[in-house]
Amino acid sequence: MRLLIANGYVIDPTQGINGGQNLLIEDGRVAALLSRGDDVPEGAEVFDATGLIVAPGFIDLHTHLREPGQEYKETIQTGALAAVAGGYTSVCAMPNTDPVNDNPAVTRFIIEQAEAAGLANVFPVGAITKGSQGKELAEMGEMRRAGIVAVTDDGRSVPSAGMMRRAMEYARGFDLPVMDHCEERTLTAGGVMHEGEWSLRLGLRGSVALAEELDAWRDCALAELTGARLHLAHVSTRGAIEAVRRAKERGLRVTCEVAPHHFTLTDAAVEGYDTNTKMCPPLRSEEHRAALLEALADGTIDAIATDHAPHHADEKALEYDHAPNGITGLETAVGLALDRLVHQGVVGLERLVELCSVKPARIFSLKDRGTLRPGAWGDVTIIDPDLEWTFQAACSESKSRNTPFDGWTLRGAAVATIVAGRIVYRRSSEQTAAHAR
Amino acid sequence: MRKKIDKEEQRTDERAPTGLARKDLLGIRELTSAEIVHVLDTAETFRDISQREIKKVPTLRGRTVINLFFEPSTRTRTSFELAGKRLSADTINISASTSSVTKGETLLDTARNLEAMSPDFIVLRHPSAGAAHALARICRAAVINAGDGAHEHPTQALLDALTIRQHKERIEGLEVAILGDVLHSRVARSNLHLLTKLGARVRLAGPGPLVPPELATLVAGGAVRTAHRIEEAVEDADVVMVLRIQRERQTSAFFPSLREYAVHYGLTRKRLSAARPDAIVMHPGPMNRGIEIASDVADGTRSLILDQVANGLAVRMAVLYLLAGGSALAQAQTRAEASDAAEQRRDKANKNAAQLALLEPVPAG
């Protein structure tokens, strides 16, 4: 099986490639990068990428697929479809399912379901502690053997510093990155939005930025103590960025990700009480957003991750206080990154590819991904950086519609997604959702 | 979201001269000062009705008001109920002691069910901020926010303003102290917006966790400042508003004990003596005597607490009336603007006459 992606503009920072080339994929793997003038190899299907960017497949480090247990919000199949529709060839499934992915049986179930769906690659992330309760370590070694790529108790932090230390020491033995949702809960108790001018104005209980910052500093210090690989999930505050910057200066193995909604929106968006502006960590003030943009530009932030968190419309139709945290993100992330980062001059296309593919592959050690080197998996994201399109939540491939970006017109989109040399998604000319099998 | 706000502002600007030409009353923050003054002026005319022997006018005959209360309330609910009844509207009270989450039916489903019975007004009291906004989005009925969580309680601020204006004959230039649990107070928030929109200056004071300094940033122009000592806020104040301490919040460790609160933050006669000699004292009720306010202050000559209650009724009648259309009023005003000064005076008299005609007692039978 051969696929030639012809006439595209290949951007692959791992090989220093930034120019017009043809990409040949054979039997699921990258076979060669050819000159545009070369003959079409025999029997190859041709994908014409004229005017488009050809990048190593985008990887989302932070996806909630909800299965097992909350299939009414999302299934691995619908989540994987939303992923490829948004340009992601791989997603990392958070463990806060029901039951929690804290044992190899759940890990294997997720992998099986993903294989059955046959769309995006799904890499399960295991829990740090049993039931993510923060009390006893989960069986990381067994889950590692079953296929997890990292551990996290995402949705909540590991409240005890002592437990976090043990987790890091133990995970280090399996070379598993420890991913943390930074939130000192005694500071955020009851908070439903960022604490600041807007929370005071709207009369909603605030969640202070320091809660994230304090845990970020704690985790970085523990990473230094233990030598573990630490990845901070969805950083949203100036102080957490500062903690990561300092850790990197000290040569620690610390990385972090940012979610598109945090670099796009501020807490002012909560006015009107749309529960699709409620997530954890919350939308922050402009000061914090500016710090994120700066950190995206200077390299402190390693990855863009969606924190795709589907919820049923009925759940989001509750009062702001009671609506669950989280928004969908797989189908808007690339558009927002192109529109808000690339076209605003915050980062260049090459850096964007690093943020969405190269670095994520390295952070979770996803072998032969995040690159188009010969021999790597034939995972490719095809981008039209100038396509103007309007996101319609109603046309989303996700089972859920909880997004604050419904009706937003963005410049730039992923237009085709190729997994192991197979075109799994192709944006139709009407720019509506439709996938090619 | 930005688009929505622009539209809102535009609508307000276009129709501001005609008064409260909006579907709902959700908060004071969205109102222009002209709208606020208009409600207050209208409330003045309604105040008399409650002094008559027959306390009922036919203005809202055939209209339905549903009081939907998700929190216990005596004063506000009774006030809205009487306001509706004195305007001849049919009023219905629904008390739900729990929020939708525990009750099984969501707030929006409750609202849709009520909406199916075609009410003209839904007056909502709810423990969650933004609840009235959610209702307003899906209901054809006019939604009046009677308190949403710690967000706003617009009719309370309006009745407070009416009370202040009655006794001080102005609001502009006054120094107003608001004391107590400002953080959790919808009364404080609505008052903050209203008083500063009408040109007063506001000092907020109370225990540190309940008066975050960022409160001063809520209103542009430096008209608000915060203090931790009651004495500092009360000094030379024209108006002292005392907020209710919600005993149930005591467990959240915002302050050590009611006893300590009373000693350090309660309004006593001694503390009040630092205010202007003609300062007035207000409290939205229900009072915790001996905690946030000493009984001799609450019952003293400067206390307007019962005036507030009387004015509450007038303000709520005005709000119902104005949201119902107030069309005669609006037309009269439009005419007035088009004519010269002399005619304006005459038209204003006409307008008042037209308005008062609506306020004639209900014919017997």
PDB file of C-alpha atoms in Angstrom, chain A residues 197-198 200-204 269 271-274 277 317-322, chain B residues 1 5 29 100-101 108 126 128-130 137 150-151 183 189 214-215 217-218:
ATOM      1  CA  GLU A 197     -12.348  41.375  38.961  1.00  0.00           C
ATOM      2  CA  TRP A 198     -14.808  39.302  36.925  1.00  0.00           C
ATOM      3  CA  LEU A 200     -16.317  39.644  42.016  1.00  0.00           C
ATOM      4  CA  ARG A 201     -18.467  41.390  39.442  1.00  0.00           C
ATOM      5  CA  LEU A 202     -20.447  38.299  38.513  1.00  0.00           C
ATOM      6  CA  GLY A 203     -20.806  37.093  42.087  1.00  0.00           C
ATOM      7  CA  LEU A 204     -19.308  33.712  41.254  1.00  0.00           C
ATOM      8  CA  ALA A 269     -16.015  35.614  28.531  1.00  0.00           C
ATOM      9  CA  GLU A 271     -20.146  37.403  31.502  1.00  0.00           C
ATOM     10  CA  GLY A 272     -23.544  36.089  30.463  1.00  0.00           C
ATOM     11  CA  TYR A 273     -22.923  32.920  32.489  1.00  0.00           C
ATOM     12  CA  ASP A 274     -22.514  30.623  29.482  1.00  0.00           C
ATOM     13  CA  THR A 277     -16.937  29.045  29.557  1.00  0.00           C
ATOM     14  CA  ALA A 317     -27.684  23.391  31.001  1.00  0.00           C
ATOM     15  CA  LEU A 318     -27.474  23.613  34.780  1.00  0.00           C
ATOM     16  CA  GLU A 319     -26.716  26.737  36.802  1.00  0.00           C
ATOM     17  CA  TYR A 320     -23.144  27.976  36.405  1.00  0.00           C
ATOM     18  CA  ASP A 321     -22.367  26.786  39.945  1.00  0.00           C
ATOM     19  CA  HIS A 322     -23.488  23.249  39.169  1.00  0.00           C
TER      20      HIS A 322
ATOM     21  CA  MET B   1     -20.098  37.210  23.322  1.00  0.00           C
ATOM     22  CA  ILE B   5     -22.915  43.122  24.696  1.00  0.00           C
ATOM     23  CA  ARG B  29     -24.934  46.996  36.061  1.00  0.00           C
ATOM     24  CA  SER B 100     -32.653  21.999  40.829  1.00  0.00           C
ATOM     25  CA  VAL B 101     -29.752  19.631  41.293  1.00  0.00           C
ATOM     26  CA  LEU B 108     -34.647  25.461  32.948  1.00  0.00           C
ATOM     27  CA  HIS B 126     -32.078  31.627  43.249  1.00  0.00           C
ATOM     28  CA  SER B 128     -26.776  30.542  41.936  1.00  0.00           C
ATOM     29  CA  ALA B 129     -25.395  33.640  40.249  1.00  0.00           C
ATOM     30  CA  GLY B 130     -26.598  33.925  36.670  1.00  0.00           C
ATOM     31  CA  ARG B 137     -32.685  33.659  27.612  1.00  0.00           C
ATOM     32  CA  ALA B 150     -23.886  36.615  45.271  1.00  0.00           C
ATOM     33  CA  HIS B 151     -24.454  38.490  42.032  1.00  0.00           C
ATOM     34  CA  LEU B 183     -17.976  39.351  49.131  1.00  0.00           C
ATOM     35  CA  ARG B 189     -23.005  44.590  44.383  1.00  0.00           C
ATOM     36  CA  GLU B 214     -10.178  44.171  44.283  1.00  0.00           C
ATOM     37  CA  LEU B 215     -13.786  45.186  44.902  1.00  0.00           C
ATOM     38  CA  THR B 217     -11.847  47.845  40.688  1.00  0.00           C
ATOM     39  CA  LEU B 218     -15.411  46.823  39.904  1.00  0.00           C
TER      40      LEU B 218
END
